[in-house]
PDB file of C-alpha atoms in Angstrom:
ATOM      1  CA  MET D   1       0.000   0.000   0.000  1.00  0.00           C
ATOM      2  CA  ARG D   2       1.012   3.592  -0.462  1.00  0.00           C
ATOM      3  CA  GLU D   3       2.939   5.179   2.414  1.00  0.00           C
ATOM      4  CA  GLY D   4       0.688   6.275   5.254  1.00  0.00           C
ATOM      5  CA  TYR D   5      -2.005   3.664   4.586  1.00  0.00           C
ATOM      6  CA  GLY D   6      -2.489   0.616   6.787  1.00  0.00           C
ATOM      7  CA  THR D   7      -4.922  -2.118   7.814  1.00  0.00           C
ATOM      8  CA  ARG D   8      -6.308  -3.265  11.142  1.00  0.00           C
ATOM      9  CA  ALA D   9      -9.299  -5.043  12.615  1.00  0.00           C
ATOM     10  CA  PRO D  10     -12.439  -2.892  12.841  1.00  0.00           C
ATOM     11  CA  GLY D  11     -13.884  -1.958  16.200  1.00  0.00           C
ATOM     12  CA  ALA D  12     -17.445  -2.961  17.053  1.00  0.00           C
ATOM     13  CA  GLU D  13     -18.256   0.733  17.433  1.00  0.00           C
ATOM     14  CA  GLU D  14     -17.253   1.444  13.807  1.00  0.00           C
ATOM     15  CA  ALA D  15     -20.289  -0.173  12.157  1.00  0.00           C
ATOM     16  CA  GLU D  16     -21.703   3.206  11.130  1.00  0.00           C
ATOM     17  CA  GLN D  17     -18.452   4.344   9.499  1.00  0.00           C
ATOM     18  CA  VAL D  18     -18.019   1.004   7.698  1.00  0.00           C
ATOM     19  CA  ALA D  19     -21.602   1.095   6.419  1.00  0.00           C
ATOM     20  CA  ALA D  20     -21.043   4.601   5.020  1.00  0.00           C
ATOM     21  CA  LEU D  21     -17.773   3.538   3.373  1.00  0.00           C
ATOM     22  CA  VAL D  22     -19.344   0.489   1.724  1.00  0.00           C
ATOM     23  CA  HIS D  23     -22.319   2.511   0.533  1.00  0.00           C
ATOM     24  CA  GLU D  24     -20.040   5.074  -1.106  1.00  0.00           C
ATOM     25  CA  ALA D  25     -18.040   2.340  -2.817  1.00  0.00           C
ATOM     26  CA  GLU D  26     -21.143   0.524  -4.086  1.00  0.00           C
ATOM     27  CA  ARG D  27     -22.835   3.686  -5.341  1.00  0.00           C
ATOM     28  CA  SER D  28     -19.689   4.679  -7.238  1.00  0.00           C
ATOM     29  CA  GLN D  29     -20.171   1.578  -9.416  1.00  0.00           C
ATOM     30  CA  ASP D  30     -23.944   1.213  -9.296  1.00  0.00           C
ATOM     31  CA  PRO D  31     -26.031   4.379  -8.712  1.00  0.00           C
ATOM     32  CA  THR D  32     -29.053   2.191  -7.860  1.00  0.00           C
ATOM     33  CA  ALA D  33     -27.325   0.312  -5.014  1.00  0.00           C
ATOM     34  CA  GLY D  34     -29.291   0.405  -1.784  1.00  0.00           C
ATOM     35  CA  ALA D  35     -27.750   1.676   1.426  1.00  0.00           C
ATOM     36  CA  ARG D  36     -26.227  -0.869   3.797  1.00  0.00           C
ATOM     37  CA  THR D  37     -27.176  -0.138   7.383  1.00  0.00           C
ATOM     38  CA  PRO D  38     -24.987  -0.294  10.495  1.00  0.00           C
ATOM     39  CA  ALA D  39     -27.420  -2.855  11.905  1.00  0.00           C
ATOM     40  CA  GLU D  40     -26.665  -5.172   8.982  1.00  0.00           C
ATOM     41  CA  PHE D  41     -22.960  -5.029   9.713  1.00  0.00           C
ATOM     42  CA  ARG D  42     -23.496  -5.581  13.419  1.00  0.00           C
ATOM     43  CA  ALA D  43     -25.557  -8.667  12.605  1.00  0.00           C
ATOM     44  CA  VAL D  44     -22.825 -10.042  10.333  1.00  0.00           C
ATOM     45  CA  TRP D  45     -20.078  -9.192  12.813  1.00  0.00           C
ATOM     46  CA  SER D  46     -21.934 -11.027  15.566  1.00  0.00           C
ATOM     47  CA  ARG D  47     -21.167 -14.328  13.842  1.00  0.00           C
ATOM     48  CA  LEU D  48     -17.567 -13.454  12.909  1.00  0.00           C
ATOM     49  CA  ASP D  49     -14.373 -13.375  14.893  1.00  0.00           C
ATOM     50  CA  LEU D  50     -14.148  -9.636  14.265  1.00  0.00           C
ATOM     51  CA  ALA D  51     -10.490  -9.404  15.247  1.00  0.00           C
ATOM     52  CA  ARG D  52      -9.517 -11.985  12.611  1.00  0.00           C
ATOM     53  CA  ASP D  53     -12.293 -12.147   9.988  1.00  0.00           C
ATOM     54  CA  ALA D  54     -12.524  -8.466   9.020  1.00  0.00           C
ATOM     55  CA  ARG D  55     -10.161  -5.640   8.142  1.00  0.00           C
ATOM     56  CA  VAL D  56     -10.438  -1.905   7.611  1.00  0.00           C
ATOM     57  CA  ALA D  57      -7.889   0.092   5.659  1.00  0.00           C
ATOM     58  CA  THR D  58      -6.970   3.460   7.085  1.00  0.00           C
ATOM     59  CA  ALA D  59      -5.819   6.573   5.233  1.00  0.00           C
ATOM     60  CA  PRO D  60      -2.924   8.776   6.393  1.00  0.00           C
ATOM     61  CA  ASP D  61      -5.401  11.037   8.219  1.00  0.00           C
ATOM     62  CA  GLY D  62      -6.853   8.061  10.113  1.00  0.00           C
ATOM     63  CA  THR D  63     -10.189   7.887   8.264  1.00  0.00           C
ATOM     64  CA  LEU D  64     -11.483   4.585   6.918  1.00  0.00           C
ATOM     65  CA  ALA D  65     -10.561   4.023   3.279  1.00  0.00           C
ATOM     66  CA  GLY D  66     -11.368   0.342   2.750  1.00  0.00           C
ATOM     67  CA  TYR D  67     -13.088  -2.673   4.243  1.00  0.00           C
ATOM     68  CA  ALA D  68     -13.028  -6.453   3.770  1.00  0.00           C
ATOM     69  CA  GLN D  69     -14.389  -9.527   5.511  1.00  0.00           C
ATOM     70  CA  VAL D  70     -14.234 -13.286   5.052  1.00  0.00           C
ATOM     71  CA  ASP D  71     -17.187 -15.400   6.093  1.00  0.00           C
ATOM     72  CA  GLU D  72     -17.643 -19.165   5.910  1.00  0.00           C
ATOM     73  CA  VAL D  73     -21.187 -19.427   4.571  1.00  0.00           C
ATOM     74  CA  ARG D  74     -21.184 -23.237   4.692  1.00  0.00           C
ATOM     75  CA  PRO D  75     -18.567 -25.996   5.009  1.00  0.00           C
ATOM     76  CA  GLY D  76     -16.110 -25.671   2.157  1.00  0.00           C
ATOM     77  CA  ARG D  77     -17.540 -22.396   0.869  1.00  0.00           C
ATOM     78  CA  LEU D  78     -16.125 -19.039   1.978  1.00  0.00           C
ATOM     79  CA  HIS D  79     -17.214 -15.612   0.820  1.00  0.00           C
ATOM     80  CA  ALA D  80     -14.940 -12.567   0.703  1.00  0.00           C
ATOM     81  CA  ASP D  81     -16.326  -9.050   0.490  1.00  0.00           C
ATOM     82  CA  GLY D  82     -14.076  -6.024  -0.062  1.00  0.00           C
ATOM     83  CA  TYR D  83     -14.428  -2.311  -0.841  1.00  0.00           C
ATOM     84  CA  THR D  84     -12.187   0.698  -1.464  1.00  0.00           C
ATOM     85  CA  ARG D  85     -13.617   4.131  -0.784  1.00  0.00           C
ATOM     86  CA  PRO D  86     -13.764   6.406  -3.846  1.00  0.00           C
ATOM     87  CA  GLY D  87     -10.888   8.836  -3.695  1.00  0.00           C
ATOM     88  CA  HIS D  88      -8.482   6.158  -2.451  1.00  0.00           C
ATOM     89  CA  LEU D  89      -8.379   3.962  -5.549  1.00  0.00           C
ATOM     90  CA  GLY D  90      -4.896   3.217  -6.820  1.00  0.00           C
ATOM     91  CA  THR D  91      -3.315   3.303  -3.364  1.00  0.00           C
ATOM     92  CA  GLY D  92      -2.927  -0.470  -3.074  1.00  0.00           C
ATOM     93  CA  ILE D  93      -5.858  -1.000  -0.714  1.00  0.00           C
ATOM     94  CA  GLY D  94      -7.706  -3.373  -3.017  1.00  0.00           C
ATOM     95  CA  ALA D  95      -4.658  -5.575  -3.618  1.00  0.00           C
ATOM     96  CA  ALA D  96      -3.846  -5.682   0.098  1.00  0.00           C
ATOM     97  CA  LEU D  97      -7.410  -6.650   1.053  1.00  0.00           C
ATOM     98  CA  ILE D  98      -7.612  -9.345  -1.637  1.00  0.00           C
ATOM     99  CA  ASP D  99      -4.315 -10.844  -0.450  1.00  0.00           C
ATOM    100  CA  TRP D 100      -5.474 -10.686   3.171  1.00  0.00           C
ATOM    101  CA  SER D 101      -8.780 -12.382   2.333  1.00  0.00           C
ATOM    102  CA  GLY D 102      -6.968 -15.255   0.607  1.00  0.00           C
ATOM    103  CA  ASP D 103      -4.653 -15.743   3.586  1.00  0.00           C
ATOM    104  CA  ARG D 104      -7.560 -15.638   6.046  1.00  0.00           C
ATOM    105  CA  ALA D 105      -9.585 -18.097   3.952  1.00  0.00           C
ATOM    106  CA  ARG D 106      -6.686 -20.568   4.015  1.00  0.00           C
ATOM    107  CA  GLU D 107      -6.497 -20.253   7.800  1.00  0.00           C
ATOM    108  CA  LEU D 108     -10.224 -20.888   8.149  1.00  0.00           C
ATOM    109  CA  ALA D 109     -10.116 -23.840   5.745  1.00  0.00           C
ATOM    110  CA  ALA D 110      -7.190 -25.382   7.627  1.00  0.00           C
ATOM    111  CA  THR D 111      -8.801 -25.126  11.067  1.00  0.00           C
ATOM    112  CA  ALA D 112     -12.425 -25.948  10.193  1.00  0.00           C
ATOM    113  CA  PRO D 113     -13.977 -29.294  11.233  1.00  0.00           C
ATOM    114  CA  HIS D 114     -13.758 -30.340   7.580  1.00  0.00           C
ATOM    115  CA  ALA D 115     -10.053 -29.411   7.291  1.00  0.00           C
ATOM    116  CA  GLY D 116      -8.355 -31.278   4.475  1.00  0.00           C
ATOM    117  CA  SER D 117     -11.398 -31.148   2.202  1.00  0.00           C
ATOM    118  CA  PRO D 118     -11.453 -28.826  -0.829  1.00  0.00           C
ATOM    119  CA  ALA D 119     -12.600 -25.285  -0.064  1.00  0.00           C
ATOM    120  CA  THR D 120     -13.627 -22.452  -2.361  1.00  0.00           C
ATOM    121  CA  LEU D 121     -13.289 -18.718  -1.753  1.00  0.00           C
ATOM    122  CA  LEU D 122     -15.754 -16.526  -3.662  1.00  0.00           C
ATOM    123  CA  HIS D 123     -15.447 -12.829  -4.527  1.00  0.00           C
ATOM    124  CA  TYR D 124     -18.268 -10.888  -6.209  1.00  0.00           C
ATOM    125  CA  VAL D 125     -17.000  -7.913  -8.225  1.00  0.00           C
ATOM    126  CA  MET D 126     -17.916  -5.739 -11.200  1.00  0.00           C
ATOM    127  CA  LEU D 127     -16.540  -7.070 -14.483  1.00  0.00           C
ATOM    128  CA  ASP D 128     -13.776  -5.246 -16.344  1.00  0.00           C
ATOM    129  CA  GLY D 129     -12.808  -3.277 -13.247  1.00  0.00           C
ATOM    130  CA  ALA D 130      -9.650  -3.140 -11.160  1.00  0.00           C
ATOM    131  CA  ALA D 131     -10.858  -5.865  -8.753  1.00  0.00           C
ATOM    132  CA  ASP D 132     -11.641  -8.149 -11.694  1.00  0.00           C
ATOM    133  CA  ARG D 133      -8.125  -7.714 -13.069  1.00  0.00           C
ATOM    134  CA  MET D 134      -6.466  -8.175  -9.666  1.00  0.00           C
ATOM    135  CA  LEU D 135      -8.354 -11.412  -9.017  1.00  0.00           C
ATOM    136  CA  ARG D 136      -7.394 -12.868 -12.405  1.00  0.00           C
ATOM    137  CA  ALA D 137      -3.761 -11.954 -11.786  1.00  0.00           C
ATOM    138  CA  ARG D 138      -3.890 -13.969  -8.557  1.00  0.00           C
ATOM    139  CA  GLY D 139      -5.179 -17.142 -10.176  1.00  0.00           C
ATOM    140  CA  TYR D 140      -8.907 -16.691  -9.605  1.00  0.00           C
ATOM    141  CA  ARG D 141     -11.189 -17.951 -12.351  1.00  0.00           C
ATOM    142  CA  LEU D 142     -14.528 -16.619 -13.482  1.00  0.00           C
ATOM    143  CA  VAL D 143     -17.343 -19.008 -12.563  1.00  0.00           C
ATOM    144  CA  ARG D 144     -20.555 -17.009 -12.946  1.00  0.00           C
ATOM    145  CA  VAL D 145     -21.881 -13.742 -14.382  1.00  0.00           C
ATOM    146  CA  HIS D 146     -24.952 -11.972 -12.955  1.00  0.00           C
ATOM    147  CA  GLN D 147     -26.742  -9.500 -15.193  1.00  0.00           C
ATOM    148  CA  ARG D 148     -29.194  -6.820 -14.130  1.00  0.00           C
ATOM    149  CA  MET D 149     -31.917  -5.297 -16.296  1.00  0.00           C
ATOM    150  CA  ARG D 150     -33.139  -1.808 -15.538  1.00  0.00           C
ATOM    151  CA  ARG D 151     -34.985   1.023 -17.273  1.00  0.00           C
ATOM    152  CA  PRO D 152     -35.921   4.593 -16.382  1.00  0.00           C
ATOM    153  CA  LEU D 153     -39.416   5.087 -14.964  1.00  0.00           C
ATOM    154  CA  ALA D 154     -39.811   8.704 -16.060  1.00  0.00           C
ATOM    155  CA  GLY D 155     -42.582   9.123 -18.614  1.00  0.00           C
ATOM    156  CA  PRO D 156     -45.208   6.626 -19.765  1.00  0.00           C
ATOM    157  CA  LEU D 157     -44.287   2.991 -20.152  1.00  0.00           C
ATOM    158  CA  PRO D 158     -44.509   1.566 -23.657  1.00  0.00           C
ATOM    159  CA  ALA D 159     -47.516  -0.614 -24.427  1.00  0.00           C
ATOM    160  CA  PRO D 160     -46.646  -4.291 -23.923  1.00  0.00           C
ATOM    161  CA  ARG D 161     -46.565  -6.599 -26.896  1.00  0.00           C
ATOM    162  CA  TRP D 162     -47.908 -10.003 -25.923  1.00  0.00           C
ATOM    163  CA  PRO D 163     -47.123 -13.195 -27.864  1.00  0.00           C
ATOM    164  CA  GLU D 164     -49.894 -14.535 -30.038  1.00  0.00           C
ATOM    165  CA  GLY D 165     -52.484 -16.396 -27.987  1.00  0.00           C
ATOM    166  CA  VAL D 166     -51.578 -14.669 -24.699  1.00  0.00           C
ATOM    167  CA  THR D 167     -54.092 -12.371 -23.011  1.00  0.00           C
ATOM    168  CA  VAL D 168     -53.852 -10.410 -19.766  1.00  0.00           C
ATOM    169  CA  ARG D 169     -56.781  -9.757 -17.421  1.00  0.00           C
ATOM    170  CA  PRO D 170     -57.081  -7.975 -14.064  1.00  0.00           C
ATOM    171  CA  CYS D 171     -56.577  -9.983 -10.872  1.00  0.00           C
ATOM    172  CA  ASP D 172     -57.271  -8.503  -7.426  1.00  0.00           C
ATOM    173  CA  GLY D 173     -55.640 -11.386  -5.549  1.00  0.00           C
ATOM    174  CA  THR D 174     -58.810 -13.123  -4.386  1.00  0.00           C
ATOM    175  CA  PRO D 175     -59.126 -16.867  -5.124  1.00  0.00           C
ATOM    176  CA  ARG D 176     -62.086 -16.241  -7.456  1.00  0.00           C
ATOM    177  CA  SER D 177     -60.208 -13.565  -9.406  1.00  0.00           C
ATOM    178  CA  CYS D 178     -57.069 -15.657  -9.658  1.00  0.00           C
ATOM    179  CA  ALA D 179     -59.044 -18.701 -10.769  1.00  0.00           C
ATOM    180  CA  ALA D 180     -60.717 -16.688 -13.517  1.00  0.00           C
ATOM    181  CA  SER D 181     -57.599 -14.978 -14.806  1.00  0.00           C
ATOM    182  CA  THR D 182     -54.837 -17.572 -14.399  1.00  0.00           C
ATOM    183  CA  PRO D 183     -54.540 -20.612 -16.672  1.00  0.00           C
ATOM    184  CA  ALA D 184     -54.402 -23.379 -14.109  1.00  0.00           C
ATOM    185  CA  ARG D 185     -55.430 -26.920 -13.404  1.00  0.00           C
ATOM    186  CA  ARG D 186     -57.381 -27.915 -10.347  1.00  0.00           C
ATOM    187  CA  ARG D 187     -56.041 -30.569  -8.045  1.00  0.00           C
ATOM    188  CA  ARG D 188     -56.877 -32.063  -4.658  1.00  0.00           C
ATOM    189  CA  SER D 189     -54.243 -31.772  -1.953  1.00  0.00           C
ATOM    190  CA  PRO D 190     -53.454 -34.684   0.394  1.00  0.00           C
ATOM    191  CA  THR D 191     -55.585 -33.040   3.098  1.00  0.00           C
ATOM    192  CA  GLY D 192     -58.685 -33.028   0.879  1.00  0.00           C
ATOM    193  CA  THR D 193     -58.766 -29.259   0.382  1.00  0.00           C
ATOM    194  CA  ARG D 194     -58.668 -27.832  -3.110  1.00  0.00           C
ATOM    195  CA  GLY D 195     -55.882 -25.718  -4.475  1.00  0.00           C
ATOM    196  CA  TRP D 196     -54.720 -24.240  -7.730  1.00  0.00           C
ATOM    197  CA  ALA D 197     -51.514 -25.166  -9.519  1.00  0.00           C
ATOM    198  CA  ALA D 198     -50.138 -23.361 -12.546  1.00  0.00           C
ATOM    199  CA  PRO D 199     -49.112 -25.586 -15.464  1.00  0.00           C
ATOM    200  CA  SER D 200     -45.660 -27.048 -14.834  1.00  0.00           C
ATOM    201  CA  SER D 201     -43.935 -25.466 -17.806  1.00  0.00           C
ATOM    202  CA  GLY D 202     -40.726 -24.650 -15.953  1.00  0.00           C
ATOM    203  CA  GLY D 203     -39.631 -22.309 -13.229  1.00  0.00           C
ATOM    204  CA  ALA D 204     -39.090 -18.580 -13.318  1.00  0.00           C
ATOM    205  CA  PRO D 205     -36.117 -17.532 -15.408  1.00  0.00           C
ATOM    206  CA  THR D 206     -32.994 -16.270 -13.707  1.00  0.00           C
ATOM    207  CA  TRP D 207     -30.959 -13.484 -15.233  1.00  0.00           C
ATOM    208  CA  SER D 208     -27.584 -15.127 -14.965  1.00  0.00           C
ATOM    209  CA  THR D 209     -25.253 -16.744 -17.429  1.00  0.00           C
ATOM    210  CA  SER D 210     -22.405 -19.170 -17.071  1.00  0.00           C
ATOM    211  CA  GLY D 211     -19.988 -20.752 -19.450  1.00  0.00           C
ATOM    212  CA  PRO D 212     -16.444 -21.917 -20.022  1.00  0.00           C
ATOM    213  CA  THR D 213     -13.752 -20.133 -18.067  1.00  0.00           C
ATOM    214  CA  PRO D 214     -12.097 -17.479 -20.271  1.00  0.00           C
ATOM    215  CA  PRO D 215      -8.302 -17.304 -20.518  1.00  0.00           C
ATOM    216  CA  CYS D 216      -6.617 -15.341 -17.764  1.00  0.00           C
ATOM    217  CA  GLY D 217      -6.546 -11.693 -18.686  1.00  0.00           C
ATOM    218  CA  SER D 218      -9.694 -11.777 -20.812  1.00  0.00           C
ATOM    219  CA  SER D 219     -13.022 -10.390 -19.697  1.00  0.00           C
ATOM    220  CA  PRO D 220     -16.584 -11.102 -20.874  1.00  0.00           C
ATOM    221  CA  SER D 221     -18.158  -8.133 -22.573  1.00  0.00           C
ATOM    222  CA  ALA D 222     -21.433  -8.476 -20.694  1.00  0.00           C
ATOM    223  CA  PRO D 223     -21.948  -6.003 -17.834  1.00  0.00           C
ATOM    224  CA  GLY D 224     -22.776  -7.240 -14.393  1.00  0.00           C
ATOM    225  CA  GLY D 225     -21.126  -8.784 -11.384  1.00  0.00           C
ATOM    226  CA  SER D 226     -18.856 -11.777 -11.446  1.00  0.00           C
ATOM    227  CA  SER D 227     -17.948 -14.396  -8.909  1.00  0.00           C
ATOM    228  CA  ALA D 228     -14.475 -15.849  -8.901  1.00  0.00           C
ATOM    229  CA  SER D 229     -13.074 -18.714  -6.926  1.00  0.00           C
ATOM    230  CA  PRO D 230      -9.633 -20.187  -6.370  1.00  0.00           C
ATOM    231  CA  SER D 231      -8.952 -23.226  -4.250  1.00  0.00           C
ATOM    232  CA  ALA D 232      -8.497 -22.320  -0.608  1.00  0.00           C
ATOM    233  CA  THR D 233      -6.832 -25.570   0.306  1.00  0.00           C
TER     234      THR D 233
END
């Protein structure tokens, strides 16, 4: 890191400052990102060993300039989360926090009840950004891309164009209204009461894509967030 910057464990009383830092970092990449609350961080910290599972980066003036945490979400699967405050990019904070998260994940994997089994460390970052490039340089591989669709709500919405044979009718949520407006088949539940089941034509679509791992140094052209995972064994 650049001279004057450093890292340390966060204090439990710093939840408000960390929440503000993370919100600034998220909004700098996604203007629609919702605010993270201090209560959310306190809830997460309550299940972490705060002295070992989280780090804040400090600027020369002592203010918080970065944050990272490593959390074991289930046996063999660890999640790293890291942020650099806008205005402090290019100071080495991101690289330092990524390296710390990898070291901490290895410690957790080695001391967990399932030690010796393969473990995966996941990072979720914006594609084609500095974090994406730093992760690839450290041997991480792209495993999933999440895409988000959005549109402005100012002005009237365009009239929908329905596929041939599809009609739309009002539904106020009552059983009678839903029965009249939703193509469904009637069935009897094991308890003898009647219910409604939509035709089993597949589940709701998810807006995510996955595919072969690209060569190190290349980036998909699709916007969105990526998850990357190296072995933590």
